[in-house]
PDB file of C-alpha atoms and ligand atoms in Angstrom:
ATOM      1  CA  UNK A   1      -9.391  -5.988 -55.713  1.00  0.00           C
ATOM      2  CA  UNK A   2     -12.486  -7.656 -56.719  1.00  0.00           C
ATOM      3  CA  UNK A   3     -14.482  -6.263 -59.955  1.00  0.00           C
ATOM      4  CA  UNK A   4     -17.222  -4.762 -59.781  1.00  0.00           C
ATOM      5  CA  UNK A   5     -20.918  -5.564 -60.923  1.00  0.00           C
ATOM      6  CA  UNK A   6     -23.407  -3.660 -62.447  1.00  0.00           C
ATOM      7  CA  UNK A   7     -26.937  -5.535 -61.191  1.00  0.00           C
ATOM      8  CA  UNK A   8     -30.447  -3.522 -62.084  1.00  0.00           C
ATOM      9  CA  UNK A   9     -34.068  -4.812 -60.773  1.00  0.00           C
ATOM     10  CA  UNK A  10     -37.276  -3.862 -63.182  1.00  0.00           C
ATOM     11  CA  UNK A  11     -40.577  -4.402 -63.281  1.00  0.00           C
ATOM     12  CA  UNK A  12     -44.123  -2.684 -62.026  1.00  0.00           C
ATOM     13  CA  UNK A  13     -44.463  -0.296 -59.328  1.00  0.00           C
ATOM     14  CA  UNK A  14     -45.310  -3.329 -55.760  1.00  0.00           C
ATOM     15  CA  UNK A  15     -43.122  -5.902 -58.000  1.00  0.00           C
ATOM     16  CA  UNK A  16     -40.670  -6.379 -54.764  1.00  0.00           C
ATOM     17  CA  UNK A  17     -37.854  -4.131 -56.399  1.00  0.00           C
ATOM     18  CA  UNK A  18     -36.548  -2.227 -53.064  1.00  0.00           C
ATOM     19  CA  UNK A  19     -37.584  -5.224 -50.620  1.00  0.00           C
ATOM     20  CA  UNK A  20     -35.148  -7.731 -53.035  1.00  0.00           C
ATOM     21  CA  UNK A  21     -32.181  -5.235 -53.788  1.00  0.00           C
ATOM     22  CA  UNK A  22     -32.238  -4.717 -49.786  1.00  0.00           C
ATOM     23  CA  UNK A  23     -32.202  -8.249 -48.991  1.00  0.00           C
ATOM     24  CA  UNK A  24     -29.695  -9.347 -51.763  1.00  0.00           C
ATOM     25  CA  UNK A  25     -27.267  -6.772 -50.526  1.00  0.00           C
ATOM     26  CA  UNK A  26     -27.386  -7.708 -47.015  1.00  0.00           C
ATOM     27  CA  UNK A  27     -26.875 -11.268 -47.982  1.00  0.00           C
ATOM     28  CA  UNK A  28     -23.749 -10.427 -50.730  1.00  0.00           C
ATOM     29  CA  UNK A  29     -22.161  -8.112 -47.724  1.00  0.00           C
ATOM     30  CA  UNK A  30     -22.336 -11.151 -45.414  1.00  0.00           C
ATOM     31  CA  UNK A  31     -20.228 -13.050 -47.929  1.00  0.00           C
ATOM     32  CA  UNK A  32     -17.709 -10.094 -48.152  1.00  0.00           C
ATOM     33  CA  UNK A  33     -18.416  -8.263 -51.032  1.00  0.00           C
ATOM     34  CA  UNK A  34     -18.822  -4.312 -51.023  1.00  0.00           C
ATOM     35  CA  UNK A  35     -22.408  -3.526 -52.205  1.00  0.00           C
ATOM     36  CA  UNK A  36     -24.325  -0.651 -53.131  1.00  0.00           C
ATOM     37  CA  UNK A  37     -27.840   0.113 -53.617  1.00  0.00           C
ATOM     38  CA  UNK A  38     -28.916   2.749 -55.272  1.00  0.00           C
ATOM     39  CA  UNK A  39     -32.630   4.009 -57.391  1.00  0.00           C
ATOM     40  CA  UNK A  40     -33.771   6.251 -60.501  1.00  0.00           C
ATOM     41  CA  UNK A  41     -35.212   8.349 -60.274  1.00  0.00           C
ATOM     42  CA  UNK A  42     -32.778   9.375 -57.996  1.00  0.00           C
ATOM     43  CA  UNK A  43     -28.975   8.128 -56.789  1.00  0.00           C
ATOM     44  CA  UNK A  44     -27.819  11.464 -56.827  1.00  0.00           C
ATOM     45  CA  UNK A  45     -28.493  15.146 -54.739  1.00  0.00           C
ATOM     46  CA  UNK A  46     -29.959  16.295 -58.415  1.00  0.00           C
ATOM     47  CA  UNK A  47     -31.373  13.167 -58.986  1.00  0.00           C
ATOM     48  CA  UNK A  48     -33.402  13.242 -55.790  1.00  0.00           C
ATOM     49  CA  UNK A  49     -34.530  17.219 -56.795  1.00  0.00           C
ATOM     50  CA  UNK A  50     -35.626  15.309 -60.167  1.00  0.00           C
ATOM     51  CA  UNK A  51     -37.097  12.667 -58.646  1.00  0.00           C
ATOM     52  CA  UNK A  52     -39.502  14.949 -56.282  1.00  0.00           C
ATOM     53  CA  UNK A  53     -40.504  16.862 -59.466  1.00  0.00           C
ATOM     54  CA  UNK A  54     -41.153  13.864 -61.691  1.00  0.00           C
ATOM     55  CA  UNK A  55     -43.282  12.081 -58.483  1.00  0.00           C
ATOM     56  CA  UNK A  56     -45.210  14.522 -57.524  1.00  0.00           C
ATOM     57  CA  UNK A  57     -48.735  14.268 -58.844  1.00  0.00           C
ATOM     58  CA  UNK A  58     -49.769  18.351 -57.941  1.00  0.00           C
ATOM     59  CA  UNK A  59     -47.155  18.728 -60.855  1.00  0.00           C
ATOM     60  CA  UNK A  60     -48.471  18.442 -64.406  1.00  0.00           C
ATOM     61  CA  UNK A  61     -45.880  16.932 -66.553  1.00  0.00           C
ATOM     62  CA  UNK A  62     -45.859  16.969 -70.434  1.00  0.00           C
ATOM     63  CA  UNK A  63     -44.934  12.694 -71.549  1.00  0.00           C
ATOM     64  CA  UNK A  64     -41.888  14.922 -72.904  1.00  0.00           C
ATOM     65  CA  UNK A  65     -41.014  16.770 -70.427  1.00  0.00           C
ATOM     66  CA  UNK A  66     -41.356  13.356 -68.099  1.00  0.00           C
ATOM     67  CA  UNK A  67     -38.991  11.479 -70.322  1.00  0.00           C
ATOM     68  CA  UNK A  68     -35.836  13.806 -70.832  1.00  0.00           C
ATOM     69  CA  UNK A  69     -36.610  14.263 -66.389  1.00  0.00           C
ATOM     70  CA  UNK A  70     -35.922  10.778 -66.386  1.00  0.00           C
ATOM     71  CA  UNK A  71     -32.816  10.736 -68.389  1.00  0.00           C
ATOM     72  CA  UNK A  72     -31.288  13.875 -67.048  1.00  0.00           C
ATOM     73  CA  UNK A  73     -31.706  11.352 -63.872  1.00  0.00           C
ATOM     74  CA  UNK A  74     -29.963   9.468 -65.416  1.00  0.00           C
ATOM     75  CA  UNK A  75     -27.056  10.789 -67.276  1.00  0.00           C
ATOM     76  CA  UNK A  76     -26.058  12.190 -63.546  1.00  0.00           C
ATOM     77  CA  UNK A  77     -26.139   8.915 -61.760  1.00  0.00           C
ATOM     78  CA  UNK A  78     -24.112   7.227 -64.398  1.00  0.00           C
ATOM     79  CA  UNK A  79     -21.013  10.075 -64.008  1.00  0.00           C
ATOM     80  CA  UNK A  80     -21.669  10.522 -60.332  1.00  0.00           C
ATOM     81  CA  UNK A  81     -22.400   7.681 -58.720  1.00  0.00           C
ATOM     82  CA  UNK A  82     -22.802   4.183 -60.954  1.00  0.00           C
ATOM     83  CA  UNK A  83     -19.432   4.560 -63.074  1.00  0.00           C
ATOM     84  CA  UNK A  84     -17.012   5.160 -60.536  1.00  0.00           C
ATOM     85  CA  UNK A  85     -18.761   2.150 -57.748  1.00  0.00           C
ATOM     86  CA  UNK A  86     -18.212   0.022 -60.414  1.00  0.00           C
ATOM     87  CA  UNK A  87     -14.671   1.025 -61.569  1.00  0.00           C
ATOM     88  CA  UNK A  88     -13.817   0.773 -57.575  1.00  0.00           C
ATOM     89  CA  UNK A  89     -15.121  -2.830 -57.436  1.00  0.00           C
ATOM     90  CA  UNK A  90     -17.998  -2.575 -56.271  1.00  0.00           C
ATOM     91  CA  UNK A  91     -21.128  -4.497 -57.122  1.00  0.00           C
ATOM     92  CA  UNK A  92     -23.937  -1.383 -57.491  1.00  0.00           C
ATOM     93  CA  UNK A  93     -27.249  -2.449 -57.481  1.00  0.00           C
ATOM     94  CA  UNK A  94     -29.693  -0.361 -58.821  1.00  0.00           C
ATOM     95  CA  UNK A  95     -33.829  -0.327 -58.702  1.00  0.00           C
ATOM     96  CA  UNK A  96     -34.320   1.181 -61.671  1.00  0.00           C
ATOM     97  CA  UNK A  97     -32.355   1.963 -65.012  1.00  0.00           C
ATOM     98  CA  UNK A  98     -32.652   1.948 -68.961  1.00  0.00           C
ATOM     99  CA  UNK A  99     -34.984  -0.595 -69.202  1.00  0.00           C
ATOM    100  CA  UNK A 100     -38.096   1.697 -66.973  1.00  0.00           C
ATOM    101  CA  UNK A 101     -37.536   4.241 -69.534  1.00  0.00           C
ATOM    102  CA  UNK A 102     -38.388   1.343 -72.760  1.00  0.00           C
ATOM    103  CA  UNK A 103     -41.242   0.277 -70.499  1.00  0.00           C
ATOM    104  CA  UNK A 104     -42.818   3.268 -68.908  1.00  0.00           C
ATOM    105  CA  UNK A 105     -42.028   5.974 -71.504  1.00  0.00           C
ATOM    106  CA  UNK A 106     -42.136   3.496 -74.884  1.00  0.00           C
ATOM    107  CA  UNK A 107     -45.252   0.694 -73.786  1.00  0.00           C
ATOM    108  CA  UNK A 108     -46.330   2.504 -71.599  1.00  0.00           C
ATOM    109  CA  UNK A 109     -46.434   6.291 -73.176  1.00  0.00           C
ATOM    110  CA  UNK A 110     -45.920   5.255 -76.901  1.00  0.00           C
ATOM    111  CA  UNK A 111     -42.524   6.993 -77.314  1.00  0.00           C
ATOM    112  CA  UNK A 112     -40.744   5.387 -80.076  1.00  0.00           C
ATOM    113  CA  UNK A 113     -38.609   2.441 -79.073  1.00  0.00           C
ATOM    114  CA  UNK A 114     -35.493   3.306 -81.483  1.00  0.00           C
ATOM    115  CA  UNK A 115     -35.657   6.948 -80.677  1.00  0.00           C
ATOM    116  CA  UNK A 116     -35.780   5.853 -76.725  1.00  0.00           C
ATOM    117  CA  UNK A 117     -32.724   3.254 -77.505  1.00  0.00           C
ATOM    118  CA  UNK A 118     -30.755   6.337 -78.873  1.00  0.00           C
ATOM    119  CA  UNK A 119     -31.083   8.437 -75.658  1.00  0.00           C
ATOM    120  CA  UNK A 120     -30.813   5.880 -73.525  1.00  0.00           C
ATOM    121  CA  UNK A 121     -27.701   5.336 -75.011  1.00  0.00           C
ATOM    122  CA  UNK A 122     -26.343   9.042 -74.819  1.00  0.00           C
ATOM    123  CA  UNK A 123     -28.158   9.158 -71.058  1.00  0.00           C
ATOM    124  CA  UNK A 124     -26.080   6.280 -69.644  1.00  0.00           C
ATOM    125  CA  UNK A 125     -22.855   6.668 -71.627  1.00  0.00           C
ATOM    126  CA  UNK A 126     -23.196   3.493 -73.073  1.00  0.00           C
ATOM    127  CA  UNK A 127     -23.147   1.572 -69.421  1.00  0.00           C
ATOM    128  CA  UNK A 128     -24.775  -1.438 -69.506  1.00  0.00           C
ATOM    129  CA  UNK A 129     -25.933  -3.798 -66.979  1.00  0.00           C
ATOM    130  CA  UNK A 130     -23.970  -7.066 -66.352  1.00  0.00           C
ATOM    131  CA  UNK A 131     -27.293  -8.776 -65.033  1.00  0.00           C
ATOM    132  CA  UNK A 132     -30.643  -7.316 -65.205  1.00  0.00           C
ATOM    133  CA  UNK A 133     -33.659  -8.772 -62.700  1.00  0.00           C
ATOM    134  CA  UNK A 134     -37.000  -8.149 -64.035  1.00  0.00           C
ATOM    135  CA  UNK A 135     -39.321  -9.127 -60.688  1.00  0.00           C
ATOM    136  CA  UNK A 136     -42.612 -10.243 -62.526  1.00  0.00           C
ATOM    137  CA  UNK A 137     -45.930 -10.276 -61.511  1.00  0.00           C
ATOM    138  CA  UNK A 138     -49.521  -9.116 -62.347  1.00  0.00           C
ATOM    139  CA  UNK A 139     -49.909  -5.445 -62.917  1.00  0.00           C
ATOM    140  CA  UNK A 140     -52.544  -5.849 -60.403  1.00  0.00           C
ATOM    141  CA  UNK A 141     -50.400  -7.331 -57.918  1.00  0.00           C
ATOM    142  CA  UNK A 142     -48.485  -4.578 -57.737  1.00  0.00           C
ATOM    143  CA  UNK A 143     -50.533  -2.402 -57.275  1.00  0.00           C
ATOM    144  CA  UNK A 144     -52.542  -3.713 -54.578  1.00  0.00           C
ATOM    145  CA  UNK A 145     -49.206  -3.983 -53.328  1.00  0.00           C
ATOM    146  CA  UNK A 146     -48.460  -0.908 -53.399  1.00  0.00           C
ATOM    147  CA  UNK A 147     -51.563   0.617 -51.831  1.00  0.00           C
ATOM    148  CA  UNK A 148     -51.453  -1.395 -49.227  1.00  0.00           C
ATOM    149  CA  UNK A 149     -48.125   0.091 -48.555  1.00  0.00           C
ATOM    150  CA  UNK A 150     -49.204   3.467 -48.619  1.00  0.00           C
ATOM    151  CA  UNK A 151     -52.310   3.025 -47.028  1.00  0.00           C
ATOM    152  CA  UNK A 152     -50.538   1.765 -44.066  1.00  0.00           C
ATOM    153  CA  UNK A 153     -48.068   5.577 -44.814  1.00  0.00           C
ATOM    154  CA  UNK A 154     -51.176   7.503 -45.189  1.00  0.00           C
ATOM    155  CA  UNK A 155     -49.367   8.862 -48.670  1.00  0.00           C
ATOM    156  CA  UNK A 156     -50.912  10.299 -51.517  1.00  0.00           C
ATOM    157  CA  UNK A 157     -50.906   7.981 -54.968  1.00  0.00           C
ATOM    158  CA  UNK A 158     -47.762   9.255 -57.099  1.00  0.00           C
ATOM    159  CA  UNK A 159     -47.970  10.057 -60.901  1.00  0.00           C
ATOM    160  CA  UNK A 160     -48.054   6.255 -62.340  1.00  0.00           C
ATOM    161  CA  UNK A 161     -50.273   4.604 -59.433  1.00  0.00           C
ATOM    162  CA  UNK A 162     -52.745   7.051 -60.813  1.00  0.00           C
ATOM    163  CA  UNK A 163     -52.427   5.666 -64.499  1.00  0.00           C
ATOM    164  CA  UNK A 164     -54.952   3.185 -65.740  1.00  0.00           C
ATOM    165  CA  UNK A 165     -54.809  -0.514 -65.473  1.00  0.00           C
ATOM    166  CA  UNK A 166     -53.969  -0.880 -69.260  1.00  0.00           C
ATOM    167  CA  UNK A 167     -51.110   1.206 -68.735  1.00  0.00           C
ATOM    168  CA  UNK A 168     -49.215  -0.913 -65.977  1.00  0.00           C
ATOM    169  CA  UNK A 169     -50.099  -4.542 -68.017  1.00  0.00           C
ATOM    170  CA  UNK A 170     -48.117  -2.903 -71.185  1.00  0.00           C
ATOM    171  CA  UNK A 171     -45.247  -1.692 -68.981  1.00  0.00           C
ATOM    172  CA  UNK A 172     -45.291  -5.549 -67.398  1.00  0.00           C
ATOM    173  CA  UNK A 173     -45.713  -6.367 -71.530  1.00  0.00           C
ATOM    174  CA  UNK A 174     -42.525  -3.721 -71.929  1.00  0.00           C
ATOM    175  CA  UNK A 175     -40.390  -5.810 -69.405  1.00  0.00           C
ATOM    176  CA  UNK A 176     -41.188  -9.114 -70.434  1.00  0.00           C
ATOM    177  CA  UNK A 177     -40.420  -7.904 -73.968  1.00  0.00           C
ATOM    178  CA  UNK A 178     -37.037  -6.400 -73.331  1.00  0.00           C
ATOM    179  CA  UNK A 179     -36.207 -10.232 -71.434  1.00  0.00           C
ATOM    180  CA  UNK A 180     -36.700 -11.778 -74.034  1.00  0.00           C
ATOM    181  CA  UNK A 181     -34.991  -9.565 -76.699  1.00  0.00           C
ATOM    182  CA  UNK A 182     -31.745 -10.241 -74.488  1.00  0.00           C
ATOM    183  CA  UNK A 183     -32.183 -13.574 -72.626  1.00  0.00           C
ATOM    184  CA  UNK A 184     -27.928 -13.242 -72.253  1.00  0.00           C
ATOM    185  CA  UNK A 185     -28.732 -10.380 -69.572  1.00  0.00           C
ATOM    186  CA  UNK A 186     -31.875  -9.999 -68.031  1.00  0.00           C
ATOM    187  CA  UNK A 187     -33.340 -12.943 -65.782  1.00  0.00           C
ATOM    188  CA  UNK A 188     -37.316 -12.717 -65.239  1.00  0.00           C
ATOM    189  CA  UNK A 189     -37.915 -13.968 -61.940  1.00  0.00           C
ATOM    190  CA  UNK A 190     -41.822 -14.640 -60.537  1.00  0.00           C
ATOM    191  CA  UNK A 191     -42.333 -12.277 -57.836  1.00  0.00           C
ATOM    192  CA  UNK A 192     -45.328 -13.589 -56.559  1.00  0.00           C
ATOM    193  CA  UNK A 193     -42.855 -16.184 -54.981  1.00  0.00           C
ATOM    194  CA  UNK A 194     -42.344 -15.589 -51.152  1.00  0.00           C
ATOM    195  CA  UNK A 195     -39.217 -12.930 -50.158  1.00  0.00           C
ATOM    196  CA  UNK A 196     -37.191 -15.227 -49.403  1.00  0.00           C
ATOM    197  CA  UNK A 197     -37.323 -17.605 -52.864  1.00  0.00           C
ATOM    198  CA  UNK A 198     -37.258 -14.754 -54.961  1.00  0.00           C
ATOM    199  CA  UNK A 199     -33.835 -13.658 -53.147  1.00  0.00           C
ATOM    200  CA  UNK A 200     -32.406 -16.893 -53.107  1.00  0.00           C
ATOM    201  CA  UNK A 201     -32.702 -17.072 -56.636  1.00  0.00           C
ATOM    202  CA  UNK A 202     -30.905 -13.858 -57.435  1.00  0.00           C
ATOM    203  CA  UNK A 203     -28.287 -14.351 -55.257  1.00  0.00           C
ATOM    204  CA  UNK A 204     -27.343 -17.659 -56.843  1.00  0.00           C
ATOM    205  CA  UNK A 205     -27.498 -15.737 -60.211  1.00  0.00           C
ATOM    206  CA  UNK A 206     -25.304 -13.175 -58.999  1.00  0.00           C
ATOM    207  CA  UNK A 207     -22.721 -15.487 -57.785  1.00  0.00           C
ATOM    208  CA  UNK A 208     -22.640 -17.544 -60.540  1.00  0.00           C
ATOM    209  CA  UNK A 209     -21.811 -14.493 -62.549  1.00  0.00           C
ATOM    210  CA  UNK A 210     -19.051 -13.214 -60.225  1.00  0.00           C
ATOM    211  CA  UNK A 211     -15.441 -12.978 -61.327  1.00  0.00           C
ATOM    212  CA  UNK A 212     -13.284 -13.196 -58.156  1.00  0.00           C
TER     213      UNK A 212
HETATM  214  N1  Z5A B   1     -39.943   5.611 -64.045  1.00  0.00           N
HETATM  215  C1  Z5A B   1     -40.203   5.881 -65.377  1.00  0.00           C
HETATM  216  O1  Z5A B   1     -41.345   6.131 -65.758  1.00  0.00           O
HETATM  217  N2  Z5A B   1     -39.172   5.853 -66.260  1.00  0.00           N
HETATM  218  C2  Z5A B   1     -37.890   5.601 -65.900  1.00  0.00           C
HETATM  219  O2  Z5A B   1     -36.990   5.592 -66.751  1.00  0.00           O
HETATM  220  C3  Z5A B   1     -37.650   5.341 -64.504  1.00  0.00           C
HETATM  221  C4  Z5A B   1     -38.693   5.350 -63.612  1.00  0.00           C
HETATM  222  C5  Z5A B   1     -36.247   5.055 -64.054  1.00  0.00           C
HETATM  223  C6  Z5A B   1     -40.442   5.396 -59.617  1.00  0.00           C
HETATM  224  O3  Z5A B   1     -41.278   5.255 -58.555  1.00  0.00           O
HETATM  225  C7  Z5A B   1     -41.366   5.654 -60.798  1.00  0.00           C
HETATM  226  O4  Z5A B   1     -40.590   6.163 -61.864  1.00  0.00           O
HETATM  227  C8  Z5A B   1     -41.964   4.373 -61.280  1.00  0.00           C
HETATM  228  C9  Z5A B   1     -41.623   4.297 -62.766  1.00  0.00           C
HETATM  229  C10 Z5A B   1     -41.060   5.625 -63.085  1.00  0.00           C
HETATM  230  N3  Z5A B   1     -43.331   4.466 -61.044  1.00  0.00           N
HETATM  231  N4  Z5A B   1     -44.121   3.548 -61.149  1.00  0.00           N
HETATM  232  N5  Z5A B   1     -44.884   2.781 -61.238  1.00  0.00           N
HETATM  233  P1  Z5A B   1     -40.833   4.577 -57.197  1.00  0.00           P
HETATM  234  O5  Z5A B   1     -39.367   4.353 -57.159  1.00  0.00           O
HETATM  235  O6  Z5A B   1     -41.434   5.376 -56.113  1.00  0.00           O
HETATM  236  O7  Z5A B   1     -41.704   3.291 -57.290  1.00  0.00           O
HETATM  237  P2  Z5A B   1     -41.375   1.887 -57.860  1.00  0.00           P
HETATM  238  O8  Z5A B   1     -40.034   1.799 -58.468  1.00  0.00           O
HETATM  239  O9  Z5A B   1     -42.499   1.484 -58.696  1.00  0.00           O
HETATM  240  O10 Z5A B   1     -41.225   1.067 -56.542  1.00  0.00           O
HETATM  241  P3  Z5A B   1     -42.254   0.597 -55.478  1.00  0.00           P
HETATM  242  O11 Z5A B   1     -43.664   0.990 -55.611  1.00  0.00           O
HETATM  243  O12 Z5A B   1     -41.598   1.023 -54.241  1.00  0.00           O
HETATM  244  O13 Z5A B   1     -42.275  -0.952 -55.750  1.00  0.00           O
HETATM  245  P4  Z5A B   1     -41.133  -2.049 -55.547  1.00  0.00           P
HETATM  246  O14 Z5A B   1     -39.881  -1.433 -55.052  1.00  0.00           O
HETATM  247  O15 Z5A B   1     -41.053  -2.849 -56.767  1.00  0.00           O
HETATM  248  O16 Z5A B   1     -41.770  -2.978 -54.418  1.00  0.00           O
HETATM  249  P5  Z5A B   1     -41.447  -3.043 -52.838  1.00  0.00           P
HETATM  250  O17 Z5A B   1     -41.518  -1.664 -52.247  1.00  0.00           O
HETATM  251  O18 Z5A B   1     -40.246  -3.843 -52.592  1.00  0.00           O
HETATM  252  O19 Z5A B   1     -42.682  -3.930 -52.395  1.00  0.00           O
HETATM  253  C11 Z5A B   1     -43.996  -3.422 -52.405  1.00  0.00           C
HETATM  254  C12 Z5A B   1     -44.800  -4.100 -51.267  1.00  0.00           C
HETATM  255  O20 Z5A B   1     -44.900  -5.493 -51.559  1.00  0.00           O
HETATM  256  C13 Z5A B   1     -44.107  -3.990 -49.901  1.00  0.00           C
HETATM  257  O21 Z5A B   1     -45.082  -3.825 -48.918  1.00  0.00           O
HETATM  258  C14 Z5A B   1     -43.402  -5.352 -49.751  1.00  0.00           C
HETATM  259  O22 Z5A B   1     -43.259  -5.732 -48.419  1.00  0.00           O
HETATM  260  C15 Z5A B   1     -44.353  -6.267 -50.493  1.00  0.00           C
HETATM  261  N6  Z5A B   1     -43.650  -7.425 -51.099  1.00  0.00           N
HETATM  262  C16 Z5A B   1     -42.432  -7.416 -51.696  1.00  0.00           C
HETATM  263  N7  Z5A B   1     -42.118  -8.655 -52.152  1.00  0.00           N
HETATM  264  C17 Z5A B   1     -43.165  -9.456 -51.819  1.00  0.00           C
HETATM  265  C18 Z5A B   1     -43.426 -10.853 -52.015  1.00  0.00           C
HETATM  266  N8  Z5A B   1     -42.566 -11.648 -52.651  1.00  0.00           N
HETATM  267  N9  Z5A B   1     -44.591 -11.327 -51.573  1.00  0.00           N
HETATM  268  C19 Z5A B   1     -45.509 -10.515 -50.948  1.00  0.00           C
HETATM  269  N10 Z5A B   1     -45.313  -9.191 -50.721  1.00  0.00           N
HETATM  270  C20 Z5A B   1     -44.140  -8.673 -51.159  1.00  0.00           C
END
């Protein structure tokens, strides 16, 4: 049986998270490898009750109350849903993890980073990513992004597309900052490239990285 990977994409809200893990799975599943994708908030049946909470901008959220939502996400997905893919041997990708929660609730909030590393730490039960992606690009980038996207849906702006421009360029600050406190596992990859580029270049990090 092949071992399985544990692959997470960061970055801002429009950085190409969902469009990459999508294409990089369909592209490892051609090659014969059992792939999941999966998101936080969310992965889970209580996850996605979370996630509609934590999303929904009608609901006023306490930074608190926001944070331990995120890593009751969290601590779920890890038991339900990441820990076992992986210990089956599969390679789990997820939009999402630890890292948000250093760049949305610490940069971006102001939640202190230790205190953050500690429940991040009891939320995940220790799992760590083998690779981490951070897609990079200008906050405003994203964004546009983004609106475009849900202008085209109709939607209304979640919680964080609401948030200030400041806010998004120190959770881009956050990611870059968490790259290069461990260059060993995260990869920051310019996502203002075109699709395909960008997934080319994670899937030859991926492979390089696989154990047969
Ligand atoms: N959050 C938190 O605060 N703390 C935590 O611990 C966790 C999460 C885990 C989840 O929202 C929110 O939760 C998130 C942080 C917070 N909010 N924010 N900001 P979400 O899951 O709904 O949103 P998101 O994670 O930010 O994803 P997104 O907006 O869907 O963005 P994305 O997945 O990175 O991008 P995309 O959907 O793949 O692409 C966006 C558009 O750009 C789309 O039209 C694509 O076709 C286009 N695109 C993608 N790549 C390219 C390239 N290369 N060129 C041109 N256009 C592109």
């Amino acid at each position: 049986m092949a071992t399985g990977m544990f692959i997470t994409l960061e970055g801002v809200e429009g950085s190409g998270k969902t469009t990459q893990a999508a294409l990089v799975a369909d592209l490892l599943r051609a090659a014969g490898r059992r792939v999941s994708v999966t998101h936080e908030p969310g992965g889970t049946r209580a996850g996605e009750a979370i996630r509609a909470i934590f999303l929904d901008p009608a609901i006023r959220l306490d930074v608190a109350a926001e944070l331990l939502l995120v890593l009751a996400d969290r601590a779920q997905h890890v038991r339900e849903k990441l820990r076992p893919a992986v210990a089956a041997g599969e390679i789990v990708i997820s939009d999402r993890y630890c890292d948000s929660t250093v760049a949305y609730q610490g940069h971006g909030r102001g939640f202190d980073l230790k205190l953050l590393a500690d429940l991040n730490r009891l939320a995940s039960d220790g799992m760590r990513p083998d690779l981490t992606f951070v897609l990079d690009c200008p906050a405003e980038i994203g964004l546009e992004r983004s609106r475009a996207r849900r202008g085209a849906a109709a939607g209304a702006p979640d919680r964080f597309e609401g948030e200030r421009l400041d806010f998004h360029r120190r959770v881009r600050d956050g990611f870059l900052a968490v790259a290069r406190a461990e260059p060993d596992r995260v990869i920051v990859i310019d996502s203002t490239a075109p699709r395909a580029a960008v997934t080319a270049r994670m899937v030859a990090e991926i492979t390089a990285r696989m154990v047969p």
